[in-house]
């Protein structure tokens, strides 16, 4: 029932995920330069070009196996045992998952140095949780530690692959890419979190057509990046007009020309990987290769019940020893 | 070469008698492949499981919806193709029935391992029964064919495409020439009833259409690619032919005419086979037949000698079958009752007239096979299966009633002969198609009794029945059940679902519906799973056009010499 006073629109993602569009009006726009590529802030449809021969998508998944409460003298330190998986989908005609790696970490807050935690499974192997510590001692600090471990591994894989393929789409911002990283790596941010544009520039986003992008804009900082928005799909009329708009970024250090090439390439190519709601609860922004990769990686993390039982059995043997 | 093809799956139950194999990249398994897997048990013993692949499948992993296949093909959705094969276990060595451990390496079984998997290693006397799909010979244990531990073969399949007769002939060829029978081979006989078509009439002639690859197939089986060396062809005597010419079809030369004398029919009590289809009033009618047979036998004994073809009934000499019918059924002017009625007393008049009706009908179709004069040299027209290794009795052109009579009379005589000998040698194989006509599931009859006798006691008498029919479900269950070797050619889909084919797996049933001519599924007692075999193109001619031209067949050869 339209009432003229407001409009009701849906966030396209399934409700169990956090919203895909979280741009609030309270957010201060970050000071960005929107004139780096073109004087006019208008939609760009890149010229036709043959598709790249090889594209890689890099992503990771993580899972908290157990949260830990670590007695350290008088204090209690927050910690966790977690698993993460990182891998890539290589697309060259066919799409296939490669370079899957699984990591397990024992994270402690408060700067506490743990030893590696080993939990035998089935008498044949053991899960080895590598120690890692976070400076803060808050309940969320260990989760950050797990997240960072995953992001570092993702960035490492993206850097390795960038020399083998035409372009690497790395899930998330480029924060963890080393300064020395060479090759063409594009950060792919599927959730709109921060307001980079002022309202007049922002007004372009809902008007983008599928396969169009905004001009590049420069995000300054310690590691300056060129960023742009692309519409990879159009949502249903009942969904937010920003459905299907994603943000991408490339290292500014590699020059404006390369960033433009990557922006054009992404506007041309990414739309064919956009997922549909039937297959992915985070459609259309969660690309098909990413969804497939995540499913594979989650599978490789192992059965959570088996992992939990192994950890419990090990702790039990330590407690009763 | 490691022969490794994959590993035992862990996502589906692995069981001692069946398990799934994940097929490794770059390898493949197809139906009927023979594989082995070794699995350790805690005491250190290694259990070897052998089996045959009976299902293979491929599917996308990482795809959930049917339409995902399009995304995968477009290179958008990552998915991999997983191949898996289901293995039906044939043998476990040593016999500790544990499942193979998931993850164990599965190997293709070749050479001795394959022999072990299929129990060929334990067969002391083995008969090649065809080639597996990978071109290796498949054997049957002669012990289960010659009566030592079992006997009889039963073949089912749709006429025309199932190649039942061809396979039966191939089996005979293999038995005679493989050497499995050892010294007995020369003294082993086969009696083949040619009930339809003429494809058996030339099996002493080489097949001109035999190709080199067929010869190679025979060589792999260790069999000579040659026609049957010792064969005789017997055809019923021509109707009304005083010269006793055979009623031959397309084969002109070398065919012996056969018939029975009235005296033989009466003395050997073969009359009953004229009433073979009489199931409905079986008990009543067979009583009448019994009585009249007895009276006739007495009449025959009273007058004349064994070699005389005729008999005397009530003082009149009977020299033709028609005369016999007349003597039995004619009512004299001053008589109210026919001879049959008198003899059959106290049978009800209705039953006797049923007898008379049938006798008249029989006279029309069978009468010419039973004669009381113009018998020539009796020996020349006897149906003696011992004369040659193969005896082909061509009855395809006869009326059904006459077919029944010939089959019944021949088998009865053979059975009694073997019974009186009391030894299982010489071995004789009887090939009979359309078994459902002679030993139907329902009802009883004299031929069915003979066949049941053979099926149940033939083993010890050295008579092996190679029976064939379109549908085993229409044949007397005991005859099918007694067969050691159960063979299935192309089957009708509905027929394949019947319990008679319980030895076929679900996949086997489906395959039975698409079997090509020349391919059969064989179950034998020692191998718990039915094996698919191909048998080579006949090395003998199966029709006139296949008969190889040779000097001997040239009709003008004699002219030139003169």
JSON list of N, CA and C in Angstrom, two decimals, chain B residues 104-141:
[
{"chain": "B", "resi": 104, "resn": "UNK", "atom": "N", "xyz": [40.36, -47.18, 0.87]},
{"chain": "B", "resi": 104, "resn": "UNK", "atom": "CA", "xyz": [41.27, -48.20, 0.35]},
{"chain": "B", "resi": 104, "resn": "UNK", "atom": "C", "xyz": [41.33, -48.13, -1.17]},
{"chain": "B", "resi": 105, "resn": "UNK", "atom": "N", "xyz": [42.51, -48.43, -1.65]},
{"chain": "B", "resi": 105, "resn": "UNK", "atom": "CA", "xyz": [42.73, -48.38, -3.09]},
{"chain": "B", "resi": 105, "resn": "UNK", "atom": "C", "xyz": [42.02, -49.54, -3.79]},
{"chain": "B", "resi": 106, "resn": "UNK", "atom": "N", "xyz": [41.35, -49.21, -4.87]},
{"chain": "B", "resi": 106, "resn": "UNK", "atom": "CA", "xyz": [40.67, -50.24, -5.65]},
{"chain": "B", "resi": 106, "resn": "UNK", "atom": "C", "xyz": [41.44, -50.43, -6.95]},
{"chain": "B", "resi": 107, "resn": "UNK", "atom": "N", "xyz": [41.72, -51.69, -7.26]},
{"chain": "B", "resi": 107, "resn": "UNK", "atom": "CA", "xyz": [42.49, -51.97, -8.47]},
{"chain": "B", "resi": 107, "resn": "UNK", "atom": "C", "xyz": [41.68, -52.79, -9.45]},
{"chain": "B", "resi": 108, "resn": "UNK", "atom": "N", "xyz": [42.03, -52.60, -10.70]},
{"chain": "B", "resi": 108, "resn": "UNK", "atom": "CA", "xyz": [41.47, -53.45, -11.74]},
{"chain": "B", "resi": 108, "resn": "UNK", "atom": "C", "xyz": [42.10, -54.82, -11.59]},
{"chain": "B", "resi": 109, "resn": "UNK", "atom": "N", "xyz": [41.29, -55.86, -11.58]},
{"chain": "B", "resi": 109, "resn": "UNK", "atom": "CA", "xyz": [41.85, -57.21, -11.43]},
{"chain": "B", "resi": 109, "resn": "UNK", "atom": "C", "xyz": [42.15, -57.77, -12.81]},
{"chain": "B", "resi": 110, "resn": "UNK", "atom": "N", "xyz": [43.40, -58.17, -13.00]},
{"chain": "B", "resi": 110, "resn": "UNK", "atom": "CA", "xyz": [43.77, -58.74, -14.30]},
{"chain": "B", "resi": 110, "resn": "UNK", "atom": "C", "xyz": [44.46, -60.07, -14.07]},
{"chain": "B", "resi": 111, "resn": "UNK", "atom": "N", "xyz": [44.57, -60.83, -15.13]},
{"chain": "B", "resi": 111, "resn": "UNK", "atom": "CA", "xyz": [45.31, -62.09, -15.07]},
{"chain": "B", "resi": 111, "resn": "UNK", "atom": "C", "xyz": [44.78, -63.01, -13.99]},
{"chain": "B", "resi": 112, "resn": "UNK", "atom": "N", "xyz": [45.71, -63.48, -13.16]},
{"chain": "B", "resi": 112, "resn": "UNK", "atom": "CA", "xyz": [45.33, -64.45, -12.13]},
{"chain": "B", "resi": 112, "resn": "UNK", "atom": "C", "xyz": [44.32, -63.87, -11.16]},
{"chain": "B", "resi": 113, "resn": "UNK", "atom": "N", "xyz": [44.45, -62.58, -10.89]},
{"chain": "B", "resi": 113, "resn": "UNK", "atom": "CA", "xyz": [43.53, -61.92, -9.95]},
{"chain": "B", "resi": 113, "resn": "UNK", "atom": "C", "xyz": [42.11, -61.98, -10.49]},
{"chain": "B", "resi": 114, "resn": "UNK", "atom": "N", "xyz": [42.00, -61.76, -11.79]},
{"chain": "B", "resi": 114, "resn": "UNK", "atom": "CA", "xyz": [40.68, -61.79, -12.42]},
{"chain": "B", "resi": 114, "resn": "UNK", "atom": "C", "xyz": [40.12, -63.21, -12.34]},
{"chain": "B", "resi": 115, "resn": "UNK", "atom": "N", "xyz": [40.97, -64.19, -12.62]},
{"chain": "B", "resi": 115, "resn": "UNK", "atom": "CA", "xyz": [40.53, -65.59, -12.51]},
{"chain": "B", "resi": 115, "resn": "UNK", "atom": "C", "xyz": [40.03, -65.88, -11.11]},
{"chain": "B", "resi": 116, "resn": "UNK", "atom": "N", "xyz": [40.75, -65.32, -10.15]},
{"chain": "B", "resi": 116, "resn": "UNK", "atom": "CA", "xyz": [40.36, -65.53, -8.75]},
{"chain": "B", "resi": 116, "resn": "UNK", "atom": "C", "xyz": [39.01, -64.88, -8.47]},
{"chain": "B", "resi": 117, "resn": "UNK", "atom": "N", "xyz": [38.88, -63.64, -8.96]},
{"chain": "B", "resi": 117, "resn": "UNK", "atom": "CA", "xyz": [37.64, -62.89, -8.72]},
{"chain": "B", "resi": 117, "resn": "UNK", "atom": "C", "xyz": [36.44, -63.64, -9.27]},
{"chain": "B", "resi": 118, "resn": "UNK", "atom": "N", "xyz": [36.63, -64.29, -10.40]},
{"chain": "B", "resi": 118, "resn": "UNK", "atom": "CA", "xyz": [35.51, -64.95, -11.06]},
{"chain": "B", "resi": 118, "resn": "UNK", "atom": "C", "xyz": [35.52, -66.46, -10.83]},
{"chain": "B", "resi": 119, "resn": "UNK", "atom": "N", "xyz": [36.32, -66.88, -9.87]},
{"chain": "B", "resi": 119, "resn": "UNK", "atom": "CA", "xyz": [36.37, -68.29, -9.47]},
{"chain": "B", "resi": 119, "resn": "UNK", "atom": "C", "xyz": [36.91, -69.21, -10.56]},
{"chain": "B", "resi": 120, "resn": "UNK", "atom": "N", "xyz": [37.54, -68.63, -11.59]},
{"chain": "B", "resi": 120, "resn": "UNK", "atom": "CA", "xyz": [38.07, -69.49, -12.64]},
{"chain": "B", "resi": 120, "resn": "UNK", "atom": "C", "xyz": [39.24, -70.33, -12.11]},
{"chain": "B", "resi": 121, "resn": "UNK", "atom": "N", "xyz": [39.90, -69.80, -11.08]},
{"chain": "B", "resi": 121, "resn": "UNK", "atom": "CA", "xyz": [41.08, -70.49, -10.57]},
{"chain": "B", "resi": 121, "resn": "UNK", "atom": "C", "xyz": [40.74, -71.85, -9.97]},
{"chain": "B", "resi": 122, "resn": "UNK", "atom": "N", "xyz": [39.51, -71.97, -9.48]},
{"chain": "B", "resi": 122, "resn": "UNK", "atom": "CA", "xyz": [39.14, -73.23, -8.84]},
{"chain": "B", "resi": 122, "resn": "UNK", "atom": "C", "xyz": [38.51, -74.22, -9.81]},
{"chain": "B", "resi": 123, "resn": "UNK", "atom": "N", "xyz": [38.33, -73.79, -11.05]},
{"chain": "B", "resi": 123, "resn": "UNK", "atom": "CA", "xyz": [37.68, -74.68, -12.01]},
{"chain": "B", "resi": 123, "resn": "UNK", "atom": "C", "xyz": [38.73, -75.58, -12.64]},
{"chain": "B", "resi": 124, "resn": "UNK", "atom": "N", "xyz": [38.65, -76.87, -12.34]},
{"chain": "B", "resi": 124, "resn": "UNK", "atom": "CA", "xyz": [39.64, -77.77, -12.91]},
{"chain": "B", "resi": 124, "resn": "UNK", "atom": "C", "xyz": [39.37, -78.02, -14.38]},
{"chain": "B", "resi": 125, "resn": "UNK", "atom": "N", "xyz": [38.10, -78.21, -14.70]},
{"chain": "B", "resi": 125, "resn": "UNK", "atom": "CA", "xyz": [37.75, -78.40, -16.10]},
{"chain": "B", "resi": 125, "resn": "UNK", "atom": "C", "xyz": [36.86, -77.24, -16.48]},
{"chain": "B", "resi": 126, "resn": "UNK", "atom": "N", "xyz": [37.41, -76.32, -17.24]},
{"chain": "B", "resi": 126, "resn": "UNK", "atom": "CA", "xyz": [36.60, -75.14, -17.53]},
{"chain": "B", "resi": 126, "resn": "UNK", "atom": "C", "xyz": [36.31, -75.03, -19.02]},
{"chain": "B", "resi": 127, "resn": "UNK", "atom": "N", "xyz": [35.11, -74.57, -19.28]},
{"chain": "B", "resi": 127, "resn": "UNK", "atom": "CA", "xyz": [34.62, -74.45, -20.65]},
{"chain": "B", "resi": 127, "resn": "UNK", "atom": "C", "xyz": [34.45, -72.97, -20.95]},
{"chain": "B", "resi": 128, "resn": "UNK", "atom": "N", "xyz": [35.08, -72.49, -22.01]},
{"chain": "B", "resi": 128, "resn": "UNK", "atom": "CA", "xyz": [34.85, -71.08, -22.35]},
{"chain": "B", "resi": 128, "resn": "UNK", "atom": "C", "xyz": [33.39, -70.87, -22.78]},
{"chain": "B", "resi": 129, "resn": "UNK", "atom": "N", "xyz": [32.75, -69.86, -22.21]},
{"chain": "B", "resi": 129, "resn": "UNK", "atom": "CA", "xyz": [31.34, -69.62, -22.56]},
{"chain": "B", "resi": 129, "resn": "UNK", "atom": "C", "xyz": [31.16, -68.25, -23.19]},
{"chain": "B", "resi": 130, "resn": "UNK", "atom": "N", "xyz": [32.26, -67.59, -23.53]},
{"chain": "B", "resi": 130, "resn": "UNK", "atom": "CA", "xyz": [32.15, -66.30, -24.19]},
{"chain": "B", "resi": 130, "resn": "UNK", "atom": "C", "xyz": [33.26, -65.38, -23.74]},
{"chain": "B", "resi": 131, "resn": "UNK", "atom": "N", "xyz": [33.24, -64.19, -24.28]},
{"chain": "B", "resi": 131, "resn": "UNK", "atom": "CA", "xyz": [34.24, -63.19, -23.92]},
{"chain": "B", "resi": 131, "resn": "UNK", "atom": "C", "xyz": [33.58, -62.11, -23.10]},
{"chain": "B", "resi": 132, "resn": "UNK", "atom": "N", "xyz": [34.30, -61.63, -22.09]},
{"chain": "B", "resi": 132, "resn": "UNK", "atom": "CA", "xyz": [33.76, -60.50, -21.34]},
{"chain": "B", "resi": 132, "resn": "UNK", "atom": "C", "xyz": [33.88, -59.26, -22.22]},
{"chain": "B", "resi": 133, "resn": "UNK", "atom": "N", "xyz": [33.34, -58.14, -21.72]},
{"chain": "B", "resi": 133, "resn": "UNK", "atom": "CA", "xyz": [33.34, -56.95, -22.55]},
{"chain": "B", "resi": 133, "resn": "UNK", "atom": "C", "xyz": [34.74, -56.43, -22.80]},
{"chain": "B", "resi": 134, "resn": "UNK", "atom": "N", "xyz": [35.67, -56.75, -21.91]},
{"chain": "B", "resi": 134, "resn": "UNK", "atom": "CA", "xyz": [37.04, -56.32, -22.15]},
{"chain": "B", "resi": 134, "resn": "UNK", "atom": "C", "xyz": [37.83, -57.36, -22.95]},
{"chain": "B", "resi": 135, "resn": "UNK", "atom": "N", "xyz": [37.13, -58.31, -23.53]},
{"chain": "B", "resi": 135, "resn": "UNK", "atom": "CA", "xyz": [37.79, -59.23, -24.44]},
{"chain": "B", "resi": 135, "resn": "UNK", "atom": "C", "xyz": [38.50, -60.40, -23.77]},
{"chain": "B", "resi": 136, "resn": "UNK", "atom": "N", "xyz": [38.25, -60.62, -22.50]},
{"chain": "B", "resi": 136, "resn": "UNK", "atom": "CA", "xyz": [38.87, -61.75, -21.80]},
{"chain": "B", "resi": 136, "resn": "UNK", "atom": "C", "xyz": [37.89, -62.92, -21.79]},
{"chain": "B", "resi": 137, "resn": "UNK", "atom": "N", "xyz": [38.42, -64.15, -21.85]},
{"chain": "B", "resi": 137, "resn": "UNK", "atom": "CA", "xyz": [37.51, -65.28, -21.83]},
{"chain": "B", "resi": 137, "resn": "UNK", "atom": "C", "xyz": [36.77, -65.44, -20.49]},
{"chain": "B", "resi": 138, "resn": "UNK", "atom": "N", "xyz": [35.54, -65.87, -20.58]},
{"chain": "B", "resi": 138, "resn": "UNK", "atom": "CA", "xyz": [34.75, -66.19, -19.39]},
{"chain": "B", "resi": 138, "resn": "UNK", "atom": "C", "xyz": [34.50, -67.69, -19.43]},
{"chain": "B", "resi": 139, "resn": "UNK", "atom": "N", "xyz": [34.67, -68.33, -18.28]},
{"chain": "B", "resi": 139, "resn": "UNK", "atom": "CA", "xyz": [34.54, -69.79, -18.26]},
{"chain": "B", "resi": 139, "resn": "UNK", "atom": "C", "xyz": [33.36, -70.23, -17.41]},
{"chain": "B", "resi": 140, "resn": "UNK", "atom": "N", "xyz": [32.93, -71.46, -17.69]},
{"chain": "B", "resi": 140, "resn": "UNK", "atom": "CA", "xyz": [31.98, -72.12, -16.81]},
{"chain": "B", "resi": 140, "resn": "UNK", "atom": "C", "xyz": [32.66, -73.40, -16.33]},
{"chain": "B", "resi": 141, "resn": "UNK", "atom": "N", "xyz": [32.24, -73.85, -15.18]},
{"chain": "B", "resi": 141, "resn": "UNK", "atom": "CA", "xyz": [32.82, -75.06, -14.64]},
{"chain": "B", "resi": 141, "resn": "UNK", "atom": "C", "xyz": [32.11, -76.27, -15.25]}
]
